[in-house]
């Protein structure tokens, strides 16, 4: 049975013992803090993020980059990766106890590793790279310097993202259960309770919200202590957060369990999560409520299509059936990773009311089964795992003429309803597409100014691609090549004073490939955060005159190639001539007119 309670707690539920130490007997003090700075974090594992749980600790680096980062324990560097988004520059270290630590958003690696990676980038002619290592290539001891901190990849500011993983399963474990040097004696804060009518899908309603207040050593409803409802099947969600001692950051809670009349129903625990599972965070929260501007509400029940790692069911899936008007006692126990506990207590009473008008019967997508929407010029194919709860179907079409468009605009729901993974969209073009253009057709998903573009394939009269969100879908022909800006158009550019070359390729639907050559040989341009391509002058570009040739290809295969000649000579900043200043004219001395 999955554990729900933090370390050092032994709880008896329905006649059996849940020993918190049986599952997570994680080694204490095995790992050191990976920086020589005061231990501080800005995020923990389980903090709620867009489309995922945060999967480790975000460690403060005093708001500076290039702080030294150290191996948290002995082992060997097993992998590095460099990518424009995500982790940016990242190191993985395997340890002999079966665990792996990860260090992300780094700047330069330590010199020997940096040199090896650069050589491999030039050998493979790619800046974005992933390399695997054997135990004897880059062994480390506890405290070995491995890299400088940075803000590369998806980072919004200087910090180090740190994870502890099970090496065999690659699941992320909660670092705060390993005895990290962070003090925490602060109980979680409970803010709001949400109640749902589970006779409906969670996507067809807004929850009823109850404010909470602290009363003695527990939380209670800010209004009446008894919730009276005409809904006979209900579930609850909770807005809550945790804080480390001395910090104002609102971190994620560790676990929450719902009890009815003293019996555990269901709950969640945020530990041991894989990256292939982190998308289930969208089932863990009221996704629509958050999407429409509300706070994060964490469900205390497991949605029918949620196959993620967070929940355990005891007496139910967390939904409550109210069969009579007796008052039911509810309790929610909330823990942080250090065992600090907050309790919410309230009561529920079924209060039957005359039935409201029935909802109109309209099509729905159902979790756990294949769902297909078929229209004359549009089809959508959903897999069994795509939905967390029943989803109402809202489809419309507009004969919208946009530049280069090949089809009507087909709207299917909106992004306030989440989809797990990808589904297949099929759009019929308005006209026959010449064979030479079939490889240059884009399917675009758009909503609220956000766009996702996919190269379409042609199947049985339809243009086909995969997407991960609802929205508006339309086909476009893309014959426009990319543009490259950043350097002038002179016959021979003088870059003697420059420290780098910065190029900005753009395209109407997206860049697929960038390649630069200096005098016919591949030249490494970095592409951190995916917008600008940057080459920092080094020994591969000695003084003299050179040809830079850049080729950019978009996702439809359109190619632009540009060449520049430039010279680079030793640069001496101009000496500022001293300006001789004329002496200031002496002001005439005014004689005093005061009588003595």
XYZ file of C-alpha atoms in Angstrom, residues 403-404 440 442 477-483 506-511 552-560:
26
model
C -3.068 34.666 -45.813
C -1.982 31.290 -47.156
C 4.923 22.415 -47.240
C 1.272 23.465 -41.865
C 0.611 26.643 -47.183
C 4.130 27.775 -46.280
C 6.301 28.809 -49.216
C 8.023 31.674 -47.399
C 11.680 31.073 -46.449
C 13.123 32.204 -43.107
C 14.802 35.578 -42.572
C 12.817 34.292 -37.862
C 10.064 32.459 -39.695
C 6.291 32.692 -39.943
C 5.776 29.105 -38.698
C 8.998 28.081 -36.958
C 12.702 27.295 -37.366
C 18.377 28.287 -41.857
C 15.567 25.821 -42.631
C 11.969 26.173 -41.440
C 9.600 23.328 -40.491
C 8.182 23.252 -44.040
C 11.629 22.749 -45.576
C 12.076 26.292 -46.940
C 15.748 27.267 -46.804
C 17.577 30.577 -46.609
